[in-house]
XYZ file of C-alpha atoms in Angstrom:
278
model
C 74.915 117.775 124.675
C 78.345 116.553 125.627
C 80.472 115.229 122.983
C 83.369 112.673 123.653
C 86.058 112.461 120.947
C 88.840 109.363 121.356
C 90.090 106.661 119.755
C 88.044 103.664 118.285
C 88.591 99.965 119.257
C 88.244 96.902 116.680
C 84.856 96.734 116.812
C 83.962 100.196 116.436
C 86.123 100.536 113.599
C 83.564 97.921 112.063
C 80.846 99.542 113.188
C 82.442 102.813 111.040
C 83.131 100.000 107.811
C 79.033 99.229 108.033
C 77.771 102.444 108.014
C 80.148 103.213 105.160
C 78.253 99.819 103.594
C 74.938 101.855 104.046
C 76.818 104.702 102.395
C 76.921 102.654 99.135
C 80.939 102.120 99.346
C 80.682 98.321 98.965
C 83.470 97.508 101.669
C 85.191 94.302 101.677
C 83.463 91.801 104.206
C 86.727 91.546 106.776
C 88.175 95.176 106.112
C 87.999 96.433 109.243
C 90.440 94.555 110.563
C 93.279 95.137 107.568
C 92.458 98.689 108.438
C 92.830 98.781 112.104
C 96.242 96.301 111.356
C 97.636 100.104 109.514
C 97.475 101.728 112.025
C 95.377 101.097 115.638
C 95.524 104.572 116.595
C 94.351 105.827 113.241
C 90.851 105.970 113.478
C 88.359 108.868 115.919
C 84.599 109.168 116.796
C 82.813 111.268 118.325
C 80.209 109.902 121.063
C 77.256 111.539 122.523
C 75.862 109.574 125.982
C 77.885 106.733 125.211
C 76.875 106.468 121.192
C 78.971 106.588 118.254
C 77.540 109.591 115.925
C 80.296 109.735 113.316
C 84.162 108.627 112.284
C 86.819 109.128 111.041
C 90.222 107.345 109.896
C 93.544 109.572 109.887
C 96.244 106.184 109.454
C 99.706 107.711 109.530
C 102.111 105.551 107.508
C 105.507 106.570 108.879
C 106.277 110.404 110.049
C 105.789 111.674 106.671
C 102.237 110.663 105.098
C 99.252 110.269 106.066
C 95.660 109.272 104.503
C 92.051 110.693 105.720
C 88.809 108.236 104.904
C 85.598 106.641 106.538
C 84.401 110.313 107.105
C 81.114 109.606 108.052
C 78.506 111.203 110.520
C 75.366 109.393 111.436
C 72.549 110.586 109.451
C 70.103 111.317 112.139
C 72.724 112.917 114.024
C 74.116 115.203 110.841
C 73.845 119.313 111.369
C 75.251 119.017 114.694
C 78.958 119.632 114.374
C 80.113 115.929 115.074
C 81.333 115.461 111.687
C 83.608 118.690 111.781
C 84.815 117.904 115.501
C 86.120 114.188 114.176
C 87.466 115.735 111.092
C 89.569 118.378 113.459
C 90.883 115.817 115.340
C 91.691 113.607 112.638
C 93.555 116.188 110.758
C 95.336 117.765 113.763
C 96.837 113.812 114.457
C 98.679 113.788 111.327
C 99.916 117.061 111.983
C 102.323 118.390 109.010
C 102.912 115.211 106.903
C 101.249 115.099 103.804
C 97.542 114.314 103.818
C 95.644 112.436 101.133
C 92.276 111.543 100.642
C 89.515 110.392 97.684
C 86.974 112.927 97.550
C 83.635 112.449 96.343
C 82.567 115.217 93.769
C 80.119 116.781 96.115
C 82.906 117.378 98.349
C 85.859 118.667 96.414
C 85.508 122.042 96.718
C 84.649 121.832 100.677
C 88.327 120.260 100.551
C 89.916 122.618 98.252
C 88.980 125.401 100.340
C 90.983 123.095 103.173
C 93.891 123.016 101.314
C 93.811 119.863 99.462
C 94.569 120.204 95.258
C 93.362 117.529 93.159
C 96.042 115.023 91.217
C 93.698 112.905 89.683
C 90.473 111.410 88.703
C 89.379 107.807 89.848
C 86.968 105.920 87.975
C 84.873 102.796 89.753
C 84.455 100.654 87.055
C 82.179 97.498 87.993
C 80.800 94.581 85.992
C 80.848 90.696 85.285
C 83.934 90.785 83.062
C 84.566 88.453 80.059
C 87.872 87.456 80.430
C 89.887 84.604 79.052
C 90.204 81.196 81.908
C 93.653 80.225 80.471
C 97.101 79.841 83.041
C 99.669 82.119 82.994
C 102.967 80.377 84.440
C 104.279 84.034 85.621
C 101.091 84.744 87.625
C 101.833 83.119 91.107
C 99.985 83.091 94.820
C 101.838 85.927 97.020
C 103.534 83.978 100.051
C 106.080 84.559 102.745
C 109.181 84.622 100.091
C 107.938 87.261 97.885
C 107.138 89.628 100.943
C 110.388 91.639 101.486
C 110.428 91.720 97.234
C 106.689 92.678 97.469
C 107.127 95.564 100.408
C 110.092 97.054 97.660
C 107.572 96.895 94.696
C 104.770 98.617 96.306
C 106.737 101.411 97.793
C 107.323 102.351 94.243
C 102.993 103.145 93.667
C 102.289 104.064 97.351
C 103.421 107.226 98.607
C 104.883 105.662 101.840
C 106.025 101.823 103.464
C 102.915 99.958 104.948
C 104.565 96.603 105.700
C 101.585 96.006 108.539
C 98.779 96.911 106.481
C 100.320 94.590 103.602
C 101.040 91.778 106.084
C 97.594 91.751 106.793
C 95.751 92.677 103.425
C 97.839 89.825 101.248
C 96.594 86.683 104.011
C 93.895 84.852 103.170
C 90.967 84.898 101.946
C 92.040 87.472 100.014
C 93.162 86.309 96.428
C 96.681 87.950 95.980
C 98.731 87.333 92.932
C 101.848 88.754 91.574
C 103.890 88.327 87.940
C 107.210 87.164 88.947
C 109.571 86.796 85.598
C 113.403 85.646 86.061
C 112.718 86.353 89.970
C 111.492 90.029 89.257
C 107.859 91.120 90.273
C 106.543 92.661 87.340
C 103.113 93.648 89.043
C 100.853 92.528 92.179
C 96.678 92.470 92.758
C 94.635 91.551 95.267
C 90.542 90.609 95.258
C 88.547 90.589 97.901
C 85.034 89.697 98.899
C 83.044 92.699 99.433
C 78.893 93.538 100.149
C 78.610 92.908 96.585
C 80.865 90.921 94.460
C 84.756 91.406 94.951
C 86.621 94.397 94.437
C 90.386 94.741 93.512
C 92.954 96.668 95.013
C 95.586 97.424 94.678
C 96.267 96.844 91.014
C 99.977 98.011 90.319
C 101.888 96.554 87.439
C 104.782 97.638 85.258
C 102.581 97.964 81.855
C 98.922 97.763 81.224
C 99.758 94.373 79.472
C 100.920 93.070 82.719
C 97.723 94.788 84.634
C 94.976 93.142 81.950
C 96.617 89.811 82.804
C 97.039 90.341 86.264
C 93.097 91.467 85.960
C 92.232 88.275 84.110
C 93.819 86.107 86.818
C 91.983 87.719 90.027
C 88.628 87.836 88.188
C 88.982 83.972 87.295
C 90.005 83.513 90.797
C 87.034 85.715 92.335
C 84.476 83.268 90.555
C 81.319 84.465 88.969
C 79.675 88.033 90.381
C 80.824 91.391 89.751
C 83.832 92.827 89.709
C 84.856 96.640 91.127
C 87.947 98.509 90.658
C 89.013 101.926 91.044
C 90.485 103.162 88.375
C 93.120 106.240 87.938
C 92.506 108.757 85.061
C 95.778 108.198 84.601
C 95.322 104.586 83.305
C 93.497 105.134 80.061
C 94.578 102.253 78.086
C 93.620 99.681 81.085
C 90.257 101.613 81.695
C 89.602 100.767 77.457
C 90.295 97.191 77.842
C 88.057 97.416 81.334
C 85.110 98.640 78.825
C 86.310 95.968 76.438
C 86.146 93.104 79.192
C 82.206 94.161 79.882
C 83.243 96.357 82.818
C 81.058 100.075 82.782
C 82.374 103.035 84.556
C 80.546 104.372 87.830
C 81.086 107.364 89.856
C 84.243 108.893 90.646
C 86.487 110.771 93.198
C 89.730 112.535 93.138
C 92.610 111.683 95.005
C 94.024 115.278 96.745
C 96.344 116.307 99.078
C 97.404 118.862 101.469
C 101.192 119.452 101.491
C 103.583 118.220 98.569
C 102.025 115.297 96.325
C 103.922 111.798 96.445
C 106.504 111.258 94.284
C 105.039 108.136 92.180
C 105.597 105.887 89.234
C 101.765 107.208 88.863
C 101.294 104.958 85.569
C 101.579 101.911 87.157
C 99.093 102.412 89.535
C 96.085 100.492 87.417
C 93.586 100.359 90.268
C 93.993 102.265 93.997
C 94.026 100.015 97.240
C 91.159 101.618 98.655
C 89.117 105.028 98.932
C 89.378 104.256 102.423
C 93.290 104.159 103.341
C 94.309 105.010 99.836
């Protein structure tokens, strides 16, 4: 067997984003591209006689962070060391920055034993919510004049700048919204369409009053279907009013990293962007 590590174009990245579909993740329907926009070099597979057999994405955002995701090995070709060989290379391209990841519970301890220590606990909470139809005048579309405000806001709930992924996940026909009050942003969202219903992400906001309405607006906007989030531990009060809205809690991961944790105004984070690029 000879086994061919490098970096993956456009269109293999989407291959990666479907097999993560048949993983049960629920990607959104044009994420592979957002992704790729982070970072092009950011994401490894390993090929054996000229076929993908599993993936990886390492994005580095800046010199100082970076996030691990779409760690997947084909299942037919699992037990044969491809999985290990893309996470080797994945982990030796973002050198000594800081490394994040969402870990599914089966997997913690494998990464603990790596080096990665758990912050937190992220709920997926999914459902058809019940919210209110009525306008909010704050609530406004994100376009090219809040951008430079926006990129300012997020840094504050992301552990590092990621003005390409952002120029690229806020376009439509994603739904993005933001409260802007006496020309401040008081909190941002964006829904997408995914395999199944639309998910939002990211959900930051400065108070869970300002996340439920934020909430209220996307899900209006998403039309009828169901509605995924991923929730931080650290957001009780929001995950409540989640439950209230109709919403039921699913499985979770933990968000851990190798090297010093972020820095974060942690309790406005109401929903992550993605398990995938964090």
């Amino acid at each position: 067997m000879s086994r061919t590590i490098r970096t993956l174009a456009l269109e293999e990245v989407e291959t990666l984003v479907d097999w993560a579909a048949a993983e049960g993740w629920n990607p959104g329907l044009g994420d592979a591209a957002a992704f790729h926009a982070a970072d092009p070099d950011g994401f490894i597979g390993a090929f054996v006689d000229g076929e993908m057999v599993a993936g990886i994405s390492a994005v580095a955002y800046g010199d100082d962070f970076g996030f691990i995701g779409l760690y997947i090995c084909r299942p037919d070709r699992r037990g044969e060391g491809h999985g290990k060989a893309v996470w080797d290379a994945g982990t030796a391209r973002l050198g000594s920055r800081t490394i994040g990841l969402d870990g599914v519970v089966e997997q913690q301890a494998n990464y603990r034993s790596m080096g990665f220590a758990p912050v937190y606990r992220t709920i997926r909470f999914v459902g058809a919510p019940n919210v209110s139809a009525g306008t909010d005048s704050d609530i406004r579309a994100i376009g090219p004049d809040l951008i430079a405000d926006l990129l300012g806001y997020d840094v504050r709930f992301f552990p590092a700048p990621r003005r390409s992924f952002l120029e690229h996940w806020l376009r439509p026909p994603h739904m993005a919204l933001a409260i802007v009050r006496d020309g401040a942003i008081e909190g941002y969202g964006v829904a997408r369409r995914c395999r199944d219903g639309c998910k939002i992400g990211p959900l930051f906001a400065d108070s869970p009053g300002a996340a439920s309405r934020l909430f209220a607006a996307l899900a209006n906007a998403s039309g009828p279907g169901s509605i995924h989030l991923d929730v931080p531990e650290t957001s009780g009060d929001f995950a409540a009013r989640l439950s209230s809205a109709g919403l039921q809690p699913g499985f979770e991961t933990a968000r851990m990293y190798k090297g010093k944790a972020p820095e974060l105004t942690q309790s406005g984070v109401f929903a992550i962007t993605t398990l995938e690029l964090g």
